[in-house]
Amino acid sequence: MARFQNKSIVVTGAGSGIGRAASLLFAAEGGHVLAADVTEGVDETVAMIAAQGGTARAIRADAGHEPAVIRMIDAAVEAHGGIDVIFANAGISGGMANIFDTDVSLFTEVLRVNLIGPFLAIKHGAPRIAERGGGAIVLTASVAGIRSGAGSPAYSASKAGVINLAAVAAQQLSGSNIRVNALCPGLTETGMTKPTFDYARDAGKMDRVGRLNPLKRGAQADELARAALFLASDDASYVNGQALAVDGGLSSSHPVTRQEYGQTAV
Ligand SMILES: NC(=O)c1ccc[n+]([C@@H]2O[C@H](COP(=O)([O-])OP(=O)(O)OC[C@H]3O[C@@H](n4cnc5c(N)ncnc54)[C@H](O)[C@@H]3O)[C@@H](O)[C@H]2O)c1
């Protein structure tokens, strides 16, 4: 199955984690990937794609900086003749400080990367997708954007904004045949969460990672990448303006004591 044969795909945050995993999958399904990131990890991603026989180019671009985003979009058009799909995925956690320990500069930086980044991807990328007769934009939000408890105040607010931005953009792109959706990962093993997973592994506490969801584990980046590809593909041809939680079921319940499968209710 090659859902993205000869499609031009832009992925931000492609140097690590979910963005790298998605870049590899897009290329494996025939896509021509422009892999963007602020780190050299993006060169490694492109080398991995080349090693699997795919087509990709790397660009160093800050997803929250408008001139860099314009440069990134232009580079994709120049390299691959246009744009069909954008996966606006770059993000930073900004730490776990509470409201009272968060200064304005930190809050602003988290919003700049996590929320203004997707806004700029839509603003400058959607017109190029429209020129091709339509396509898809997928924004990485988070379960932290659905309700409290999965990130700092700045991170959570930024991701709530991303969910709303997907809905608003889907409406404002009415008639363009461009779908916009948000992906809401739960806890996923990536560069961002490496300390958590490393600590749990070293301490023999992996059974505690993700234990609050009914699958009782964290996700692997590939599981999020596959969901992103679904939203970006024609398999999701009637899915628009939505937020898809890919979190093992975490956000499907209020925080109640769960009755385990096979146990008798007391
Ligand atoms: N890992 C999780 O548990 C989790 C959960 C929910 C949401 N997310 C979201 O998933 C997305 C991908 O993160 P990940 O978990 O793969 O983490 P990651 O740290 O492995 O990857 C994020 C990538 O984004 C890049 N990046 C950061 N700032 C950038 C900028 N200004 N411009 C361009 N690139 C930039 C980083 O260099 C990195 O390569 C993020 O938006 C993150 O908020 C992750």
XYZ file of C-alpha atoms and ligand atoms in Angstrom:
310
model
C 0.000 0.000 0.000
C 1.541 3.341 -1.058
C -0.921 5.991 0.060
C 1.538 8.840 -0.550
C 3.063 7.818 -3.888
C 4.829 10.913 -5.309
C 3.117 13.163 -2.774
C 5.122 16.064 -1.380
C 5.162 15.949 2.406
C 6.533 18.512 4.873
C 7.255 17.297 8.410
C 8.393 19.627 11.195
C 10.184 18.250 14.227
C 11.445 15.533 11.887
C 14.776 15.090 13.634
C 13.473 12.905 16.454
C 10.582 10.973 17.938
C 7.154 11.112 16.303
C 8.303 13.396 13.464
C 11.139 11.061 12.496
C 8.922 7.986 12.715
C 6.305 9.677 10.519
C 8.924 10.854 8.004
C 10.154 7.267 7.624
C 6.614 5.971 7.123
C 5.629 8.720 4.657
C 8.714 7.922 2.595
C 8.107 4.176 2.847
C 4.669 4.825 1.321
C 6.131 6.705 -1.637
C 6.097 10.244 -0.260
C 8.789 12.803 -1.029
C 9.609 14.216 2.373
C 10.996 17.591 3.352
C 12.204 16.908 6.868
C 12.530 20.095 8.946
C 14.003 20.579 12.379
C 16.273 22.892 14.337
C 18.730 20.080 15.113
C 21.137 17.966 13.073
C 18.861 15.013 13.844
C 17.083 15.908 10.647
C 20.132 14.892 8.576
C 20.072 11.485 10.252
C 16.370 11.136 9.454
C 17.053 11.851 5.790
C 19.948 9.367 5.796
C 17.613 6.732 7.283
C 15.058 7.421 4.545
C 17.735 7.183 1.849
C 18.889 3.877 3.356
C 15.377 2.474 2.978
C 15.292 3.655 -0.666
C 13.066 6.677 -0.110
C 13.207 10.312 -1.181
C 13.821 13.082 1.330
C 15.588 16.365 1.869
C 16.561 17.998 5.133
C 16.176 21.616 6.110
C 17.139 23.388 9.299
C 14.199 25.628 10.069
C 12.633 26.964 13.255
C 8.942 26.041 13.017
C 7.936 29.055 15.122
C 9.827 31.697 13.129
C 7.893 33.106 10.174
C 10.802 33.738 7.750
C 12.093 30.211 8.424
C 8.658 28.709 7.770
C 8.378 30.603 4.482
C 11.845 29.304 3.555
C 10.755 25.759 4.476
C 7.582 25.928 2.373
C 9.489 27.387 -0.585
C 12.115 24.640 -0.247
C 9.452 21.929 -0.405
C 7.888 23.485 -3.512
C 11.277 23.816 -5.170
C 12.422 20.294 -4.273
C 9.189 18.393 -4.877
C 7.095 20.593 -7.166
C 4.426 21.580 -4.649
C 2.995 20.429 -1.314
C 0.267 17.856 -0.610
C 0.624 17.226 3.115
C 2.018 19.110 6.098
C 2.621 17.401 9.424
C 3.178 20.373 11.781
C 4.596 18.356 14.623
C 7.522 20.284 16.161
C 7.075 20.915 19.851
C 8.825 21.556 23.129
C 7.697 20.600 26.625
C 9.083 23.674 28.398
C 9.450 21.692 31.640
C 6.882 21.024 34.322
C 6.842 24.301 36.286
C 3.502 25.327 37.747
C 1.817 28.677 37.034
C 3.583 30.488 39.851
C 7.055 29.327 38.806
C 6.548 30.087 35.113
C 7.835 33.379 33.794
C 6.367 35.115 30.772
C 9.397 34.389 28.583
C 9.026 30.626 29.084
C 5.265 30.746 28.483
C 5.825 32.829 25.347
C 8.466 30.466 23.973
C 6.251 27.406 24.462
C 3.386 29.169 22.661
C 5.746 30.313 19.897
C 6.932 26.817 19.029
C 3.868 24.727 19.868
C 1.029 26.995 18.723
C 2.402 29.741 16.480
C 4.366 27.012 14.656
C 1.218 25.172 13.466
C -0.435 28.536 12.706
C 2.474 29.507 10.442
C 2.464 26.090 8.762
C -1.203 26.583 7.872
C -0.827 30.245 6.913
C 2.038 29.648 4.496
C 1.503 26.004 3.578
C -2.232 25.800 2.907
C -2.132 28.088 -0.175
C 0.452 25.778 -1.731
C -1.656 22.692 -0.946
C -4.686 24.462 -2.434
C -2.724 24.948 -5.669
C -2.579 21.136 -5.943
C -6.344 20.830 -5.578
C -6.291 19.901 -1.896
C -4.575 17.700 0.632
C -4.184 17.420 4.378
C -2.636 19.183 7.341
C -2.051 17.342 10.595
C -1.109 19.285 13.723
C 0.426 17.596 16.727
C -1.464 18.609 19.854
C -1.497 16.407 22.990
C -3.788 14.869 25.556
C -2.460 17.788 27.631
C -4.587 20.020 25.426
C -7.776 18.134 26.273
C -7.684 18.613 30.041
C -5.284 19.214 32.906
C -2.762 16.710 34.197
C -0.432 15.922 31.307
C 1.873 18.909 31.062
C 2.823 22.337 32.350
C 0.339 25.242 32.158
C 2.109 26.706 29.126
C 2.365 23.350 27.352
C -1.250 22.427 28.076
C -2.571 25.815 26.963
C -0.491 25.657 23.783
C -1.865 22.229 22.920
C -5.464 23.254 23.686
C -4.837 26.068 21.242
C -3.643 23.591 18.616
C -6.858 21.568 18.937
C -8.910 24.721 18.444
C -6.685 25.885 15.590
C -7.372 22.635 13.722
C -11.116 23.239 14.022
C -10.908 26.895 12.997
C -8.530 26.201 10.101
C -10.744 23.391 8.804
C -13.583 25.905 8.627
C -11.522 28.716 7.109
C -10.251 26.342 4.420
C -13.809 25.519 3.407
C -13.988 24.785 -0.319
C -10.237 24.250 -0.673
C -10.402 20.455 -0.259
C -7.793 20.716 2.509
C -8.552 18.792 5.689
C -7.020 19.889 8.994
C -6.932 17.632 12.036
C -5.089 17.471 15.344
C -3.311 14.420 16.711
C -3.333 14.143 20.500
C -0.637 11.740 21.680
C -0.563 10.330 25.168
C 2.748 9.491 26.831
C 5.056 8.354 24.025
C 8.693 7.265 24.149
C 10.602 9.976 22.252
C 13.411 12.441 22.826
C 11.004 14.584 24.846
C 10.151 11.826 27.325
C 13.493 9.972 27.301
C 14.314 10.899 30.938
C 10.996 9.445 32.141
C 11.415 6.192 30.240
C 15.135 5.882 31.090
C 14.427 6.434 34.773
C 11.606 3.887 34.819
C 13.716 1.307 32.996
C 16.735 1.827 35.256
C 14.581 1.660 38.383
C 12.709 -1.446 37.179
C 9.477 0.548 37.200
C 8.363 0.261 33.594
C 5.069 -1.196 34.806
C 4.292 2.270 36.199
C 4.739 4.057 32.870
C 1.330 4.651 31.334
C -0.390 2.675 34.089
C -3.251 5.219 34.201
C -4.523 4.178 30.775
C -6.341 0.886 30.219
C -3.571 -0.454 27.963
C -1.200 0.141 30.902
C 1.803 1.217 28.880
C 3.295 4.181 27.096
C 3.248 4.423 23.301
C 6.053 3.987 20.814
C 6.613 6.814 18.318
C 5.640 4.527 15.459
C 2.128 4.122 16.910
C 1.633 7.895 16.768
C 3.200 8.115 13.327
C 0.727 5.557 11.972
C -2.167 7.620 13.332
C -0.688 10.776 11.783
C -0.438 9.015 8.427
C -4.058 7.921 8.726
C -5.164 11.540 9.238
C -2.934 12.696 6.369
C -4.160 10.009 3.971
C -7.272 9.490 1.896
C -8.268 6.830 4.445
C -9.388 9.840 6.492
C -11.016 11.580 3.508
C -14.095 12.639 5.541
C -12.294 13.382 8.836
C -11.938 17.134 9.206
C -11.514 19.627 12.049
C -11.154 16.860 14.630
C -8.800 16.003 17.473
C -7.820 12.334 17.555
C -6.568 11.122 20.939
C -4.027 8.326 20.559
C -3.447 7.686 24.234
C -4.297 4.078 25.059
C -7.715 5.229 26.272
C -6.392 7.658 28.911
C -8.685 10.553 28.000
C -11.789 8.397 27.587
C -12.619 8.391 31.288
C -12.952 10.630 34.302
C -10.408 9.664 36.989
C -12.353 6.879 38.675
C -11.132 3.635 40.197
C -11.177 1.244 37.295
C -12.559 -2.239 37.474
C -10.021 -4.548 35.866
C -11.027 -7.029 33.216
C -11.950 -10.328 34.834
C -12.516 -8.833 38.290
C -15.898 -8.920 39.986
C -17.480 -5.603 40.929
C -17.543 -5.013 44.700
N 6.304 12.283 23.618
C 5.113 12.472 24.180
O 4.753 11.833 25.188
C 4.165 13.485 23.583
C 2.855 13.528 24.086
C 1.969 14.444 23.547
C 2.376 15.286 22.522
N 3.664 15.227 22.053
C 4.030 16.136 20.975
O 4.582 15.399 19.901
C 5.376 16.288 19.106
C 6.677 15.609 18.756
O 7.448 15.491 19.949
P 8.226 14.156 20.324
O 7.533 13.542 21.471
O 8.485 13.351 19.114
O 9.556 14.797 20.925
P 11.041 14.889 20.357
O 11.722 15.831 21.290
O 11.606 13.538 20.184
O 10.850 15.558 18.929
C 10.507 16.906 18.780
C 11.353 17.488 17.666
O 10.949 18.859 17.465
C 12.113 19.623 17.243
N 11.865 21.024 17.521
C 11.747 21.645 18.727
N 11.570 22.939 18.561
C 11.561 23.173 17.231
C 11.409 24.330 16.443
N 11.238 25.541 16.996
N 11.451 24.201 15.098
C 11.637 22.991 14.525
N 11.800 21.862 15.219
C 11.759 21.958 16.565
C 13.146 19.022 18.176
O 14.468 19.384 17.781
C 12.851 17.538 18.026
O 13.619 16.959 16.986
C 5.509 17.570 19.908
O 4.627 18.545 19.394
C 5.089 17.161 21.296
O 4.598 18.237 22.047
C 4.551 14.341 22.555
